[in-house]
Amino acid sequence: MEFSRYVIIDCEFTGDIPGLHEIVDITLIVTTRHLDTLDTFSTLAHPNYPETASVDGLAISGYDPLEWNKKGAVDQEILARNTEKFLKTWQKKTFSKEKLIPISNGIRHDLAFLYQLISLDTLDLDVTIDLSTISEFYNCLLKGEGKAPRSLGNIASSLGVSLINPHSSKDDCMATLESLKELRNLLRL
């Protein structure tokens, strides 16, 4: 019987400031505690306030209104509704006292943006997992090396995991999942 499930989160934004900037690309992957994928949610969204977007945020996220339209982007209200529905559906599929445990590379940042979008009562915010922290543990304590790389691209590369399109939430989520699997295998002593 399985008691916990994880949700791997990756978001791309119009900038770095929650409350000012918005999510324009999100992927959530629900996994078993063994990191087997159960379901995926991914969508692009148009910002409600594009005038507040930072130039760097737009460049990093790749947001382009015409391209997003071609790819079926939704507005922020639909993004919020669909994201919350996905998480609540999986919350119901977990055991009654269990919540989904969020995992991300930069978990606090992703959760800050998610919190402005939806209620986070489906997530166990007392237990969060940050990929860069696990990577740092592995590199510093077990390998005896200096500070571990903190960017997802560097973490993935150091573990032999491919990251084809950095800053695409789908590709970043898959690289996070595969990096976690590699770290899990390496940490088995």
mmCIF file of C-alpha atoms in Angstrom:
data_model
loop_
_atom_site.group_PDB
_atom_site.id
_atom_site.type_symbol
_atom_site.label_atom_id
_atom_site.label_comp_id
_atom_site.label_asym_id
_atom_site.label_seq_id
_atom_site.Cartn_x
_atom_site.Cartn_y
_atom_site.Cartn_z
ATOM 1 C CA MET A 1 0.000 0.000 0.000
ATOM 2 C CA GLU A 2 1.388 3.393 -0.966
ATOM 3 C CA PHE A 3 1.061 6.306 1.412
ATOM 4 C CA SER A 4 2.610 9.263 -0.353
ATOM 5 C CA ARG A 5 2.644 10.727 -3.797
ATOM 6 C CA TYR A 6 4.780 13.506 -5.149
ATOM 7 C CA VAL A 7 3.948 16.327 -7.496
ATOM 8 C CA ILE A 8 6.882 17.647 -9.484
ATOM 9 C CA ILE A 9 6.314 21.301 -10.299
ATOM 10 C CA ASP A 10 7.854 23.616 -12.829
ATOM 11 C CA CYS A 11 6.595 27.062 -13.745
ATOM 12 C CA GLU A 12 7.840 29.780 -16.049
ATOM 13 C CA PHE A 13 6.928 33.373 -15.278
ATOM 14 C CA THR A 14 6.763 36.887 -16.709
ATOM 15 C CA GLY A 15 9.324 37.917 -14.071
ATOM 16 C CA ASP A 16 10.677 37.008 -10.638
ATOM 17 C CA ILE A 17 8.280 38.820 -8.294
ATOM 18 C CA PRO A 18 5.204 36.889 -7.076
ATOM 19 C CA GLY A 19 2.206 39.198 -6.921
ATOM 20 C CA LEU A 20 3.529 41.345 -9.755
ATOM 21 C CA HIS A 21 4.470 38.725 -12.340
ATOM 22 C CA GLU A 22 2.437 35.744 -13.528
ATOM 23 C CA ILE A 23 2.786 32.102 -14.543
ATOM 24 C CA VAL A 24 2.803 31.650 -18.332
ATOM 25 C CA ASP A 25 3.887 27.999 -18.520
ATOM 26 C CA ILE A 26 3.242 25.255 -15.960
ATOM 27 C CA THR A 27 3.735 21.511 -15.749
ATOM 28 C CA LEU A 28 2.816 19.216 -12.862
ATOM 29 C CA ILE A 29 3.771 15.542 -12.807
ATOM 30 C CA VAL A 30 2.208 13.325 -10.146
ATOM 31 C CA THR A 31 4.341 10.314 -9.243
ATOM 32 C CA THR A 32 4.343 7.423 -6.844
ATOM 33 C CA ARG A 33 6.805 7.467 -3.974
ATOM 34 C CA HIS A 34 9.020 5.382 -6.292
ATOM 35 C CA LEU A 35 8.915 8.203 -8.875
ATOM 36 C CA ASP A 36 6.759 6.329 -11.369
ATOM 37 C CA THR A 37 4.642 8.822 -13.343
ATOM 38 C CA LEU A 38 0.903 8.622 -12.697
ATOM 39 C CA ASP A 39 -0.349 11.723 -14.501
ATOM 40 C CA THR A 40 0.793 14.989 -16.071
ATOM 41 C CA PHE A 41 -0.802 18.415 -16.370
ATOM 42 C CA SER A 42 0.782 21.017 -18.634
ATOM 43 C CA THR A 43 -0.479 24.255 -20.134
ATOM 44 C CA LEU A 44 0.537 27.652 -21.386
ATOM 45 C CA ALA A 45 -1.232 30.811 -20.232
ATOM 46 C CA HIS A 46 -1.461 34.435 -21.237
ATOM 47 C CA PRO A 47 -0.687 36.956 -18.504
ATOM 48 C CA ASN A 48 -3.507 39.233 -17.362
ATOM 49 C CA TYR A 49 -1.033 42.091 -17.025
ATOM 50 C CA PRO A 50 1.595 41.805 -19.769
ATOM 51 C CA GLU A 51 2.627 45.406 -19.137
ATOM 52 C CA THR A 52 4.143 44.358 -15.767
ATOM 53 C CA ALA A 53 6.279 41.627 -17.350
ATOM 54 C CA SER A 54 10.031 42.013 -17.149
ATOM 55 C CA VAL A 55 12.120 41.828 -20.298
ATOM 56 C CA ASP A 56 14.237 39.071 -18.710
ATOM 57 C CA GLY A 57 11.153 37.129 -17.590
ATOM 58 C CA LEU A 58 9.708 37.178 -21.090
ATOM 59 C CA ALA A 59 13.030 36.154 -22.615
ATOM 60 C CA ILE A 60 13.514 33.268 -20.179
ATOM 61 C CA SER A 61 9.954 31.971 -20.454
ATOM 62 C CA GLY A 62 9.863 32.445 -24.220
ATOM 63 C CA TYR A 63 6.422 34.039 -23.928
ATOM 64 C CA ASP A 64 5.135 35.228 -27.285
ATOM 65 C CA PRO A 65 1.375 35.953 -27.505
ATOM 66 C CA LEU A 66 1.073 34.766 -31.116
ATOM 67 C CA GLU A 67 2.997 31.536 -30.496
ATOM 68 C CA TRP A 68 1.090 30.902 -27.255
ATOM 69 C CA ASN A 69 -2.226 31.334 -29.171
ATOM 70 C CA LYS A 70 -1.113 28.741 -31.732
ATOM 71 C CA LYS A 71 -0.301 26.353 -28.874
ATOM 72 C CA GLY A 72 -3.703 26.796 -27.177
ATOM 73 C CA ALA A 73 -2.760 29.074 -24.290
ATOM 74 C CA VAL A 74 -5.493 29.843 -21.776
ATOM 75 C CA ASP A 75 -6.177 32.901 -19.635
ATOM 76 C CA GLN A 76 -5.129 33.109 -15.976
ATOM 77 C CA GLU A 77 -8.618 32.266 -14.666
ATOM 78 C CA ILE A 78 -8.779 29.030 -16.671
ATOM 79 C CA LEU A 79 -5.175 28.257 -15.688
ATOM 80 C CA ALA A 80 -6.093 28.619 -12.017
ATOM 81 C CA ARG A 81 -9.240 26.513 -12.332
ATOM 82 C CA ASN A 82 -7.550 23.700 -14.292
ATOM 83 C CA THR A 83 -4.463 23.609 -12.067
ATOM 84 C CA GLU A 84 -6.536 23.418 -8.902
ATOM 85 C CA LYS A 85 -8.837 20.769 -10.403
ATOM 86 C CA PHE A 86 -5.843 18.606 -11.370
ATOM 87 C CA LEU A 87 -4.300 18.839 -7.882
ATOM 88 C CA LYS A 88 -7.608 18.224 -6.090
ATOM 89 C CA THR A 89 -8.341 15.201 -8.272
ATOM 90 C CA TRP A 90 -5.032 13.674 -7.228
ATOM 91 C CA GLN A 91 -5.571 14.684 -3.609
ATOM 92 C CA LYS A 92 -8.762 12.603 -3.638
ATOM 93 C CA LYS A 93 -6.822 9.643 -5.048
ATOM 94 C CA THR A 94 -4.329 9.740 -2.175
ATOM 95 C CA PHE A 95 -5.132 8.447 1.259
ATOM 96 C CA SER A 96 -7.398 10.727 3.260
ATOM 97 C CA LYS A 97 -4.684 12.074 5.575
ATOM 98 C CA GLU A 98 -1.974 12.291 2.939
ATOM 99 C CA LYS A 99 -1.248 15.294 0.795
ATOM 100 C CA LEU A 100 0.815 15.549 -2.341
ATOM 101 C CA ILE A 101 4.453 16.337 -1.535
ATOM 102 C CA PRO A 102 5.757 19.077 -3.852
ATOM 103 C CA ILE A 103 9.146 18.735 -5.542
ATOM 104 C CA SER A 104 10.899 21.337 -7.660
ATOM 105 C CA ASN A 105 14.262 22.862 -8.369
ATOM 106 C CA GLY A 106 13.628 26.132 -6.550
ATOM 107 C CA ILE A 107 10.532 24.926 -4.684
ATOM 108 C CA ARG A 108 9.920 28.091 -2.671
ATOM 109 C CA HIS A 109 9.834 30.242 -5.790
ATOM 110 C CA ASP A 110 7.425 27.947 -7.660
ATOM 111 C CA LEU A 111 5.162 27.662 -4.612
ATOM 112 C CA ALA A 112 5.096 31.438 -4.137
ATOM 113 C CA PHE A 113 3.745 31.841 -7.662
ATOM 114 C CA LEU A 114 1.337 28.909 -7.313
ATOM 115 C CA TYR A 115 0.029 30.386 -4.064
ATOM 116 C CA GLN A 116 -1.020 33.567 -5.857
ATOM 117 C CA LEU A 117 -2.831 31.444 -8.453
ATOM 118 C CA ILE A 118 -4.625 28.794 -6.346
ATOM 119 C CA SER A 119 -5.232 27.515 -2.841
ATOM 120 C CA LEU A 120 -2.424 25.176 -1.860
ATOM 121 C CA ASP A 121 -4.426 23.075 0.603
ATOM 122 C CA THR A 122 -3.861 19.986 -1.579
ATOM 123 C CA LEU A 123 -0.089 20.139 -1.021
ATOM 124 C CA ASP A 124 1.875 19.120 2.056
ATOM 125 C CA LEU A 125 3.756 22.360 2.605
ATOM 126 C CA ASP A 126 5.427 21.004 5.732
ATOM 127 C CA VAL A 127 7.360 18.571 3.551
ATOM 128 C CA THR A 128 8.824 20.071 0.398
ATOM 129 C CA ILE A 129 11.689 18.691 -1.642
ATOM 130 C CA ASP A 130 14.150 20.895 -3.511
ATOM 131 C CA LEU A 131 16.234 19.133 -6.164
ATOM 132 C CA SER A 132 19.187 21.490 -5.696
ATOM 133 C CA THR A 133 19.335 20.650 -1.968
ATOM 134 C CA ILE A 134 19.447 16.909 -2.677
ATOM 135 C CA SER A 135 22.089 17.470 -5.336
ATOM 136 C CA GLU A 136 24.147 19.556 -2.940
ATOM 137 C CA PHE A 137 23.876 16.838 -0.266
ATOM 138 C CA TYR A 138 25.121 14.242 -2.726
ATOM 139 C CA ASN A 139 27.997 16.348 -4.065
ATOM 140 C CA CYS A 140 29.234 17.807 -0.779
ATOM 141 C CA LEU A 141 28.741 15.016 1.698
ATOM 142 C CA LEU A 142 29.053 11.814 -0.281
ATOM 143 C CA LYS A 143 31.461 12.807 -3.033
ATOM 144 C CA GLY A 144 33.487 15.230 -0.896
ATOM 145 C CA GLU A 145 33.276 17.933 -3.546
ATOM 146 C CA GLY A 146 32.565 21.605 -3.128
ATOM 147 C CA LYS A 147 29.235 23.302 -3.601
ATOM 148 C CA ALA A 148 26.923 21.526 -6.015
ATOM 149 C CA PRO A 149 25.491 23.163 -9.127
ATOM 150 C CA ARG A 150 22.105 24.719 -8.348
ATOM 151 C CA SER A 151 20.693 25.377 -11.805
ATOM 152 C CA LEU A 152 18.574 22.587 -13.217
ATOM 153 C CA GLY A 153 20.677 22.449 -16.385
ATOM 154 C CA ASN A 154 23.889 21.978 -14.409
ATOM 155 C CA ILE A 155 22.331 19.425 -12.030
ATOM 156 C CA ALA A 156 20.888 17.418 -14.930
ATOM 157 C CA SER A 157 24.147 17.571 -16.866
ATOM 158 C CA SER A 158 26.191 16.413 -13.865
ATOM 159 C CA LEU A 159 23.875 13.390 -13.571
ATOM 160 C CA GLY A 160 23.862 12.563 -17.289
ATOM 161 C CA VAL A 161 20.243 13.685 -17.721
ATOM 162 C CA SER A 162 19.229 15.416 -20.942
ATOM 163 C CA LEU A 163 17.538 18.824 -20.798
ATOM 164 C CA ILE A 164 16.528 19.668 -24.356
ATOM 165 C CA ASN A 165 14.605 22.936 -23.936
ATOM 166 C CA PRO A 166 15.620 24.742 -20.738
ATOM 167 C CA HIS A 167 12.841 26.965 -19.373
ATOM 168 C CA SER A 168 10.104 24.904 -20.987
ATOM 169 C CA SER A 169 8.090 23.703 -17.997
ATOM 170 C CA LYS A 170 7.525 20.275 -19.587
ATOM 171 C CA ASP A 171 11.195 19.669 -20.284
ATOM 172 C CA ASP A 172 12.269 21.113 -16.923
ATOM 173 C CA CYS A 173 9.785 18.860 -15.096
ATOM 174 C CA MET A 174 10.994 15.785 -16.960
ATOM 175 C CA ALA A 175 14.641 16.700 -16.249
ATOM 176 C CA THR A 176 13.775 17.166 -12.560
ATOM 177 C CA LEU A 177 12.083 13.758 -12.457
ATOM 178 C CA GLU A 178 14.958 12.001 -14.228
ATOM 179 C CA SER A 179 17.525 13.797 -12.032
ATOM 180 C CA LEU A 180 15.674 12.653 -8.918
ATOM 181 C CA LYS A 181 15.726 9.087 -10.195
ATOM 182 C CA GLU A 182 19.471 9.309 -10.826
ATOM 183 C CA LEU A 183 20.115 10.796 -7.385
ATOM 184 C CA ARG A 184 17.943 8.112 -5.787
ATOM 185 C CA ASN A 185 20.022 5.427 -7.478
ATOM 186 C CA LEU A 186 23.305 7.098 -6.498
ATOM 187 C CA LEU A 187 22.244 7.547 -2.876
ATOM 188 C CA ARG A 188 21.447 3.849 -2.442
ATOM 189 C CA LEU A 189 24.521 2.745 -0.545
#
